[in-house]
Coordinates of C-alpha atoms and ligand atoms in Angstrom, one line a residue:
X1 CA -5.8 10.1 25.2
X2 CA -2.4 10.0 23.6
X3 CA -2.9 7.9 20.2
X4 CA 0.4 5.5 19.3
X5 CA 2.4 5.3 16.9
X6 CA 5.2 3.0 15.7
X7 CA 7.6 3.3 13.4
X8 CA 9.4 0.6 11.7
X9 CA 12.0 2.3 8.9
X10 CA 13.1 -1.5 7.7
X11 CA 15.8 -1.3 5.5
X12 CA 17.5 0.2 2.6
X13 CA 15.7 3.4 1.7
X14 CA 12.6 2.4 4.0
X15 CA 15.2 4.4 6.2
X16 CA 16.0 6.8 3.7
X17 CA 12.0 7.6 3.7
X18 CA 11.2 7.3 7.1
X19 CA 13.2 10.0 7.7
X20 CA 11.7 12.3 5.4
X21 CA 8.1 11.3 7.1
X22 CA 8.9 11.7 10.2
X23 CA 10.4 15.1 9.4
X24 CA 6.7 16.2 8.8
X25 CA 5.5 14.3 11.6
X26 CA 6.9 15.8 14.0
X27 CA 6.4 18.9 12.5
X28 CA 2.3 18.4 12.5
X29 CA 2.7 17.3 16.1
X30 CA 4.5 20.7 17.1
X31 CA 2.1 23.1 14.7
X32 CA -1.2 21.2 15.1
X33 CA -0.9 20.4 19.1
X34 CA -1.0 16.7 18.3
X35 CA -1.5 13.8 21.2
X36 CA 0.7 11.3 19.8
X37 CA 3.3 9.6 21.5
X38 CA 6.4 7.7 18.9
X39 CA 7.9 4.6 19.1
X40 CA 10.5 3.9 16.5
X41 CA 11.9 -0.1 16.2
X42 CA 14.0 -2.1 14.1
X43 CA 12.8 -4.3 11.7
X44 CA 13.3 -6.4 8.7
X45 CA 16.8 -7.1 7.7
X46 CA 18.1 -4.2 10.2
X47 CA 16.1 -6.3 13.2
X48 CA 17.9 -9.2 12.1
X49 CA 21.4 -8.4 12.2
X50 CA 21.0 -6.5 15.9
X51 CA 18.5 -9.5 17.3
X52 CA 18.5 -12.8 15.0
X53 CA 15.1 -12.4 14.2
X54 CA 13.3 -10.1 11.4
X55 CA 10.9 -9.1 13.7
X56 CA 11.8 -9.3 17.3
X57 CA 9.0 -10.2 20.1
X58 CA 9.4 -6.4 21.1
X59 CA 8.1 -5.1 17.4
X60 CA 5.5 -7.3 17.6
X61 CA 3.9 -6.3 21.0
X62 CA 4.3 -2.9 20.4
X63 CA 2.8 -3.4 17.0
X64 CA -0.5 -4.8 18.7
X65 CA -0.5 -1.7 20.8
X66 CA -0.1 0.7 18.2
X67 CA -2.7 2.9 16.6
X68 CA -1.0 3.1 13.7
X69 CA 2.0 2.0 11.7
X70 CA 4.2 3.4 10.2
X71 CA 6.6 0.8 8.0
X72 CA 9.3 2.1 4.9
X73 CA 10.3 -1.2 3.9
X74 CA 12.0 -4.2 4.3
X75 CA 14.7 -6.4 2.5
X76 CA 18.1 -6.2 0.4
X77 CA 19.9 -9.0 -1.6
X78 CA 22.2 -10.2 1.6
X79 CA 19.4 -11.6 3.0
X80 CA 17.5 -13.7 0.2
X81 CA 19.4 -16.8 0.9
X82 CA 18.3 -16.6 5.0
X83 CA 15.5 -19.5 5.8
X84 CA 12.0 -17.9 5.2
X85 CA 11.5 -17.5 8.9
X86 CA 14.7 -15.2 9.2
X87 CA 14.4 -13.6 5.7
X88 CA 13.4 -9.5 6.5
X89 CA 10.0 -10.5 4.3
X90 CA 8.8 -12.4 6.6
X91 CA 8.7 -9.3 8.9
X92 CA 5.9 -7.9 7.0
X93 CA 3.7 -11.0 6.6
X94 CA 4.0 -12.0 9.8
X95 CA 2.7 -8.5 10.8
X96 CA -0.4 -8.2 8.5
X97 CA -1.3 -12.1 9.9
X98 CA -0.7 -11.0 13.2
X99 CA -2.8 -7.8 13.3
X100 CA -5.0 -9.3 11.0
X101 CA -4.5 -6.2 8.0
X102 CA -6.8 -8.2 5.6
X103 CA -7.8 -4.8 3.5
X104 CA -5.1 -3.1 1.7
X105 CA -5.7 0.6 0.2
X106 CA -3.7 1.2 -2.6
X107 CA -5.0 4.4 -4.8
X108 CA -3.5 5.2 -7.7
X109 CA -3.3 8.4 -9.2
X110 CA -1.7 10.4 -11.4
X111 CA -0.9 14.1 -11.0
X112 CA -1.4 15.8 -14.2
X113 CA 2.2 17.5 -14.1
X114 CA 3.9 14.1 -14.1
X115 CA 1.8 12.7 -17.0
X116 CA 5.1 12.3 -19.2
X117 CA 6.7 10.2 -16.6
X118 CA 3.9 7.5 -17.0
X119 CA 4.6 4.9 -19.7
X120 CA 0.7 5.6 -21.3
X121 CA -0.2 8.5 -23.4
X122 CA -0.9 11.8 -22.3
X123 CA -4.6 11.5 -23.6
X124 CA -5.6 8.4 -21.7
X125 CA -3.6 8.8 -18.5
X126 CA -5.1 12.3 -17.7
X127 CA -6.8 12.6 -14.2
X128 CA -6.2 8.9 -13.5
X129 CA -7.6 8.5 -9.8
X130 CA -8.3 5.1 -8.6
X131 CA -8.3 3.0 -5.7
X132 CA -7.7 -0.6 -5.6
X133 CA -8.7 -2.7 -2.5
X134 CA -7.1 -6.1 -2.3
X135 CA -7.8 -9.0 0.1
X136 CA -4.6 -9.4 2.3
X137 CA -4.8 -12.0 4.6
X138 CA -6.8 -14.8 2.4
X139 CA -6.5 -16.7 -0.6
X140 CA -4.1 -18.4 -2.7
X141 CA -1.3 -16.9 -0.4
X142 CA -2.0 -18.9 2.8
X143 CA -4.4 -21.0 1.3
X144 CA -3.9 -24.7 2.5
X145 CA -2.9 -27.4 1.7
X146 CA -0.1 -26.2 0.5
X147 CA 3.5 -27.9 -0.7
X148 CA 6.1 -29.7 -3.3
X149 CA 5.8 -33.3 -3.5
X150 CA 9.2 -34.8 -4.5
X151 CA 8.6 -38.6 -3.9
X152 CA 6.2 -39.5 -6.6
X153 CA 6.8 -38.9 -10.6
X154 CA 6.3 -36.4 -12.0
X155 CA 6.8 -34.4 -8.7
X156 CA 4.9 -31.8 -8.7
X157 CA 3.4 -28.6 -6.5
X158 CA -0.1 -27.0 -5.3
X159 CA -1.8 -24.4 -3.2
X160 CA -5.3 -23.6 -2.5
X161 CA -7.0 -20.8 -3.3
X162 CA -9.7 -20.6 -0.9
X163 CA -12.5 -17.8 0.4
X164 CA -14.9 -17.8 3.1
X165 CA -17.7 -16.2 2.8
X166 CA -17.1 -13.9 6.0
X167 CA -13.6 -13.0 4.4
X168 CA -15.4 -12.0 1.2
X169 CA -18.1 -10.1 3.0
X170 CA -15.4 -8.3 5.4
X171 CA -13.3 -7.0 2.1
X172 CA -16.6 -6.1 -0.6
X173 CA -18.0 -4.2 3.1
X174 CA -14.8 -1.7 3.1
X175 CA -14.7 -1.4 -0.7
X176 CA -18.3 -0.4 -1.2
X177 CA -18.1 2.1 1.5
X178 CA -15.1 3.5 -0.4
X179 CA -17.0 3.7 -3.1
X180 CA -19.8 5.6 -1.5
X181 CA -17.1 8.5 -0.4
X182 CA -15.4 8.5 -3.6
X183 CA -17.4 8.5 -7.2
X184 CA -19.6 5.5 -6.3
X185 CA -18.5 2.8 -8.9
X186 CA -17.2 -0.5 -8.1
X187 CA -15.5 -3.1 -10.2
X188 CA -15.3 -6.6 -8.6
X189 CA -12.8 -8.4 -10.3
X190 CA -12.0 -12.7 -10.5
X191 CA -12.4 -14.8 -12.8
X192 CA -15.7 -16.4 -12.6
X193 CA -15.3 -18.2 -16.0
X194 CA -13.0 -20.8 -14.7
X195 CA -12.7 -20.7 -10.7
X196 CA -15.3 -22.0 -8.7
X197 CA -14.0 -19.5 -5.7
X198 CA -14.6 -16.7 -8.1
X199 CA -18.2 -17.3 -9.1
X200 CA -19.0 -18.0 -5.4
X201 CA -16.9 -14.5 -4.7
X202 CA -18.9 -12.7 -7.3
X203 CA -22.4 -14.1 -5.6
X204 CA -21.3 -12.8 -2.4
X205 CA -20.7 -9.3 -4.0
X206 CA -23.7 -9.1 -6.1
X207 CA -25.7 -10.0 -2.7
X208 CA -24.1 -7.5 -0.8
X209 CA -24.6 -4.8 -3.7
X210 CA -28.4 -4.5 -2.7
X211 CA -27.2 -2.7 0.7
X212 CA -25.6 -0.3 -1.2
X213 CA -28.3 0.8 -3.9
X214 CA -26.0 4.4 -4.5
X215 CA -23.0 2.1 -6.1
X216 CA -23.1 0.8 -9.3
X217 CA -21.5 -2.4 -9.2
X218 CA -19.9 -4.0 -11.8
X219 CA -17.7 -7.1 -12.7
X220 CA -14.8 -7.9 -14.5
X221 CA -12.4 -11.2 -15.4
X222 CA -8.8 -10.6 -13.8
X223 CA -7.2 -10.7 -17.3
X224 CA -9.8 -8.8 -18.9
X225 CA -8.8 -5.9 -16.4
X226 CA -5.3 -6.2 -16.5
X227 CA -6.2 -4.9 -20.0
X228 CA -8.8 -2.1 -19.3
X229 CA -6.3 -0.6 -16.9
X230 CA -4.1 0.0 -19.7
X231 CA -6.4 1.0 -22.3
X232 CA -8.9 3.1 -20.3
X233 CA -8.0 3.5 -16.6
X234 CA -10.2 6.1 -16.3
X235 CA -13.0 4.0 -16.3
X236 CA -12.6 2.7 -13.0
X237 CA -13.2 4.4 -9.7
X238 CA -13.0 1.8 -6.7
X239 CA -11.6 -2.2 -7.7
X240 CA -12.0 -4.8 -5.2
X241 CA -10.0 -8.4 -5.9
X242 CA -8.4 -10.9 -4.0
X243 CA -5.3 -11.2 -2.5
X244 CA -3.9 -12.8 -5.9
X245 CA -5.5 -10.7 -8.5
X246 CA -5.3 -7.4 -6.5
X247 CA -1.4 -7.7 -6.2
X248 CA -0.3 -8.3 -9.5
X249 CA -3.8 -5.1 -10.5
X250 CA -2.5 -3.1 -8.1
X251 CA 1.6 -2.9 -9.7
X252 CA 0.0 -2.5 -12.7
X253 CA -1.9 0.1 -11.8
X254 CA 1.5 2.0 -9.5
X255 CA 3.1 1.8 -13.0
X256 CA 0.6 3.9 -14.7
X257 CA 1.6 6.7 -12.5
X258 CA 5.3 6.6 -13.5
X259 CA 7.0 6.5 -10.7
X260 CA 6.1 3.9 -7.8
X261 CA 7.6 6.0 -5.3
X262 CA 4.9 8.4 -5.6
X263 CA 1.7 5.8 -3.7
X264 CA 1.4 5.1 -0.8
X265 CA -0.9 2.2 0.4
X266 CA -2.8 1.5 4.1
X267 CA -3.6 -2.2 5.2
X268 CA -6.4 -2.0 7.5
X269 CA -7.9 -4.3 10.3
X270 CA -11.8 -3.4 9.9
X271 CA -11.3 -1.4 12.9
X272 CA -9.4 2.1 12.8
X273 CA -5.9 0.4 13.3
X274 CA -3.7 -0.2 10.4
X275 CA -0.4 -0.5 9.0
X276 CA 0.9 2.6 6.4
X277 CA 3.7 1.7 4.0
X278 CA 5.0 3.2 0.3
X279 CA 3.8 1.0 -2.4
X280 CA 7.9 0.0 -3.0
X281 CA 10.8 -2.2 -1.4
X282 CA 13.7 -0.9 -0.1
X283 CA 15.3 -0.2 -3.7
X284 CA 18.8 -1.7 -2.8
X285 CA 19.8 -0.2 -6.1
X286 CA 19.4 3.2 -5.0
X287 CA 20.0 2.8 -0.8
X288 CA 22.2 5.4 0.6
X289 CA 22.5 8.0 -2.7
X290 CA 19.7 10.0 -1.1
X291 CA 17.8 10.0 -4.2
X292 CA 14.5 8.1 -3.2
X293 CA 11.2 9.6 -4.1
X294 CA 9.8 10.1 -0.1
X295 CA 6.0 11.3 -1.3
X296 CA 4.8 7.9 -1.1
X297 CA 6.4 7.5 2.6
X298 CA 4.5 11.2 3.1
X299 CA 1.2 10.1 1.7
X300 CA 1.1 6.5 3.7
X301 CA 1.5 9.2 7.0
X302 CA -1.5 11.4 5.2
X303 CA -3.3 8.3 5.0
X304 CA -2.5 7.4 8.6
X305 CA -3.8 10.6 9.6
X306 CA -6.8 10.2 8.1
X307 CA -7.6 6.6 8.5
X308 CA -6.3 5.5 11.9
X309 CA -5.2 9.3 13.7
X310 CA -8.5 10.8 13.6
X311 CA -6.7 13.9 12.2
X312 CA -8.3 14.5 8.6
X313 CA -7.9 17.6 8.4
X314 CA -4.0 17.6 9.1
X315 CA -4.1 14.6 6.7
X316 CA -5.8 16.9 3.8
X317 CA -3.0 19.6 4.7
X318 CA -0.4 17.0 3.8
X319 CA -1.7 15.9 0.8
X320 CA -2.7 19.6 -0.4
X321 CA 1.3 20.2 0.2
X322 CA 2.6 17.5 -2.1
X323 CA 0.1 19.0 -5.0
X324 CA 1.6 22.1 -4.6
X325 CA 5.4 20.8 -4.5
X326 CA 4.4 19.1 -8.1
X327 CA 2.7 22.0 -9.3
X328 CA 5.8 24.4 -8.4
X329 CA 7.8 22.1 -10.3
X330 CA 10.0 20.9 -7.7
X331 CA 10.9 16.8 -8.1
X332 CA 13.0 14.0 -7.3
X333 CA 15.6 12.0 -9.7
X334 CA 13.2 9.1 -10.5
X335 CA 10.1 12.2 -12.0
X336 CA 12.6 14.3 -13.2
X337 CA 13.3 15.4 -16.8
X338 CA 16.0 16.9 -16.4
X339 CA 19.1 16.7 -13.9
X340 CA 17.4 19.3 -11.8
X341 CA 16.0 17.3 -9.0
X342 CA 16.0 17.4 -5.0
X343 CA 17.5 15.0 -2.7
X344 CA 15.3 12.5 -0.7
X345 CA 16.2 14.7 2.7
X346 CA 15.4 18.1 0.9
X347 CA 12.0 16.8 0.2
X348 CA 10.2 17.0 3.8
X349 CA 11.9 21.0 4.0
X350 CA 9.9 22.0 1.9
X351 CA 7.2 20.3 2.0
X352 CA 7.2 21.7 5.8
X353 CA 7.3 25.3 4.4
X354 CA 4.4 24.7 1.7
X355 CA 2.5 23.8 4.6
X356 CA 3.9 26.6 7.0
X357 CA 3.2 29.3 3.8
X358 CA 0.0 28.2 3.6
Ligands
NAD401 P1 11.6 -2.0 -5.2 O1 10.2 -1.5 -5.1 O2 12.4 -1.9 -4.0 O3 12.3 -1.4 -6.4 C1 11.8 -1.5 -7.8 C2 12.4 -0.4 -8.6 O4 11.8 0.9 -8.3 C3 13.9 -0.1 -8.4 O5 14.6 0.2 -9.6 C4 14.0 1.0 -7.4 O6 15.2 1.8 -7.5 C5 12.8 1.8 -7.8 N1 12.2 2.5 -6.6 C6 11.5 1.9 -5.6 N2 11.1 2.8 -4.7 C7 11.6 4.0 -5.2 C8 11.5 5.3 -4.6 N3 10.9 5.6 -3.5 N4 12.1 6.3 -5.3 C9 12.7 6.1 -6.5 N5 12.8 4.8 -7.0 C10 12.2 3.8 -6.4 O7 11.4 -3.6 -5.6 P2 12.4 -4.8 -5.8 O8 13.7 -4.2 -6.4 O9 11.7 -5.8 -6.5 O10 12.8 -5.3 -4.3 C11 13.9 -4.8 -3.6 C12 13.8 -5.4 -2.2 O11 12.6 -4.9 -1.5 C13 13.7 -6.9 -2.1 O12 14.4 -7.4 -1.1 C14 12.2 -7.1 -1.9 O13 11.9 -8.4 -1.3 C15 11.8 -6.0 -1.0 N6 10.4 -5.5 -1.1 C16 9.9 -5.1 0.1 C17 8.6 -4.6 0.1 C18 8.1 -4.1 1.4 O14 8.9 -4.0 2.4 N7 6.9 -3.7 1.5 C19 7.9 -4.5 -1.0 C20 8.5 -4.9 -2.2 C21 9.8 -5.4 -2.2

C-alpha cells in the first residue's frame, strides 16, 4: 500500500528548504521504486493570507491521514501582531496537539569537518553525537490553570506545570528504547531539588529503568546540565526532559553544532506517524537570498524515512550523502569560511549525484 505524505513548506525559507527536500524526494521515489503518494499544502503565514486561517480544515485532515510530515517552517515578523489563533505559530501547535506528537527527536551532532564553526573548542566538541528527547505535548506549556490576573494588586500571572504519570511513562518508554539502539546511556533530566513534578518524574524513570537492565540510567538537575553540555557534551548519549527543560537543552545543544541549520528533529505519536521539521524558523533575515543551509530539511526527510516510511535503508543512503558533501568540502554561507559556498538550490544537486556516484 501507497504510504502518504504531506508536505507543508510554511513560510520564509521553510519554502526555500522544502524545495531542496523534495528535490531528493522525488529523486528516492524514482531510483528506489518507492510507494509514496505527495500531498503538498499551505500553511502557516502562507495558509493565512490565501485562507484566513494558519492552518486550514483541509491541512489538518490530511495531516491526520498522513504517514508522515513533512513541515519547513512557519512565521515572519508581519504576522506577530495577528491574535494567537491566526498567528502562523499556532499552525504548528495546533498540529502536534492535534496528532498528539508528544516525543520530539532532536539529535545533535557535530561533524568533525565543521568543528571550527561550533562556538566550543576543538578538543571538547569532537565526535559530539547526542540525542535529546523532549516531552511535547505536556507540561508547563499547556499546563492549566493558566492566566494574568489584572483585577487584584499586585496583578500577577501563573501556569501549571503538571505530569501524569502515563505521559511520563509514554516519553521515558521511547527514550530508553533509543538508548538501547544507540550507546545505551540515559540522562533524565528535572529538577528534583525544588519541583515536586520533578521528584515524582524522576520516580517514574528510576521505576521504569528496571525493564531496561542494558541502560545505565542516570539523572541530572536542568541547570546543572545546561552546564555539562557545554563543558563536556560528550558525556551524554540519550537525554530525556520535559517539554520545558528539553526546549531551552535542546537549542543549547543545536548551538554546539554551529550552525542550527544543520539538525533536523522528528516529533513522534508512539505509533510510526510523525511530523519531520529542521530544528529552525523560517529565518526572515535570510528568506528569498537562497542562502539557507537545506541539510537539516534533508535529514528531517532521512529521519522520515527511517522512522515513519519504513525505508531505512534509503534513509541511511541519505544521511551517508550529506557526510560525504562535508567531507568533500562543499558548504553553505552560514558553515563557510570562506566566501566559497553553494546556494540553498545547488545543495539537493549534488547531494542527488553523491548518492547516484555511489
Ligand atoms: P530562526 O531559527 O528562524 O533563525 C535564527 C537565526 O538562525 C537567524 O539568524 C537565521 O538566519 C539563522 N538560520 C536559521 N535557519 C537557518 C538555515 N537553515 N540556514 C542558515 N541560517 C539559518 O529563529 P527566529 O529568528 O527566532 O524566528 C524567525 C521566525 O521563525 C519567527 O516568526 C518564529 O516564530 C519562527 N519560528 C518557527 C519555527 C517553526 O516553524 N518550527 C521554529 C522557530 C521559530
Amino acid at each position: 500500500m501507497s504510504k502518504k505524505i504531506l508536505v507543508l513548506p510554511g513560510d520564509g525559507i521553510g519554502q526555500e528548504v522544502t524545495d531542496a527536500a523534495m528535490q531528493i524526494l522525488k529523486f528516492t521515489i524514482k531510483k528506489f521504486n518507492l510507494n509514496f503518494s505527495i500531498n503538498t499544502l499551505d500553511v502557516g503565514g502562507t495558509a493565512y493570507e490565501k485562507t484566513g486561517s494558519p492552518i486550514p480544515h483541509e491541512v489538518l485532515q490530511a495531516a491526520k491521514e498522513a504517514d508522515a510530515i513533512l513541515f519547513g517552517a512557519v512565521g515572519a515578523p508581519q504576522w506577530d501582531n495577528l491574535s494567537w489563533d491566526d498567528r502562523p505559530e499556532n499552525a504548528l501547535l495546533t498540529l502536534r496537539k492535534e496528532l498528539n506528537l508528544f516525543a520530539n527527536l532532536r539529535p545533535a551532532f557535530l561533524f568533525n569537518e565543521l568543528s571550527e564553526a561550533s562556538p566550543i573548542k576543538e578538543k571538547i566538541i569532537e565526535g559530539l553525537d547526542i540525542l535529546i528527547v523532549r516531552e511535547l505535548t505536556g507540561g508547563i506549556y499547556f499546563g492549566e490553570p493558566r492566566g494574568v490576573i489584572e483585577d487584584e494588586t499586585p496583578n500577577y500571572a501563573f501556569n501549571t506545570m503538571i505530569y501524569n504519570e502515563d505521559e511520563i511513562r509514554r516519553i521515558a518508554k521511547i527514550a530508553f528504547e533509543s538508548a538501547q539502539k544507540r550507546s545505551g546511556r540515559l540522562c533524565s533530566v528535572e529538577k528534583a531539588n525544588v519541583l515536586e513534578v520533578s521528584k515524582f518524574w524522576r520516580s517514574i524513570v528510576t521505576e521504569m529503568s528496571a525493564e531496561y537492565p542494558d541502560v545505565e540510567l542516570s539523572h541530572q538537575l536542568a541547570d546543572n546540565t545546561a552546564m555539562q553540555l557545554v563543558l563536556n557534551p560528550n558525556q551524554f548519549d540519550v537525554i530525556v526532559a520535559s517539554n520545558l527543560f528539553g526546549d531551552i537543552l535542546s537549542d543549547i545543544a543545536a548551538t554546539l553544532t554551529g550552525s542550527i541549520g544543520m539538525l533536523p528533529s522528528a516529533s513522534l505519536d508512539g505509533s510510526l506517524k510523525g511530523m519531520y521539521e529542521p530544528c529552525h524558523g523560517s529565518a526572515p533575515d535570510i528568506a528569498n537570498q537562497d542562502i539557507a543551509n537545506p541539510l537539516a530539511m534533508i535529514g528531517s526527510l532521512s529521519m522520515a524515512l527511517k522512522y515513519s516510511l519504513d525505508e531505512e535503508v534509503v534513509s541511511n543512503k541519505i544521511d551517508a550523502a550529506i557526510k560525504t558533501f562535508i567531507q568533500k568540502g562543499f558548504r553553505t554561507k552560514d558553515i563557510a569560511t570562506d566566501e566559497k559556498y553553494l546556494k540553498t538550490s545547488e545543495v539537493a544537486g549534488k547531494i542527488i549525484k553523491i548518492i547516484e556516484d555511489e
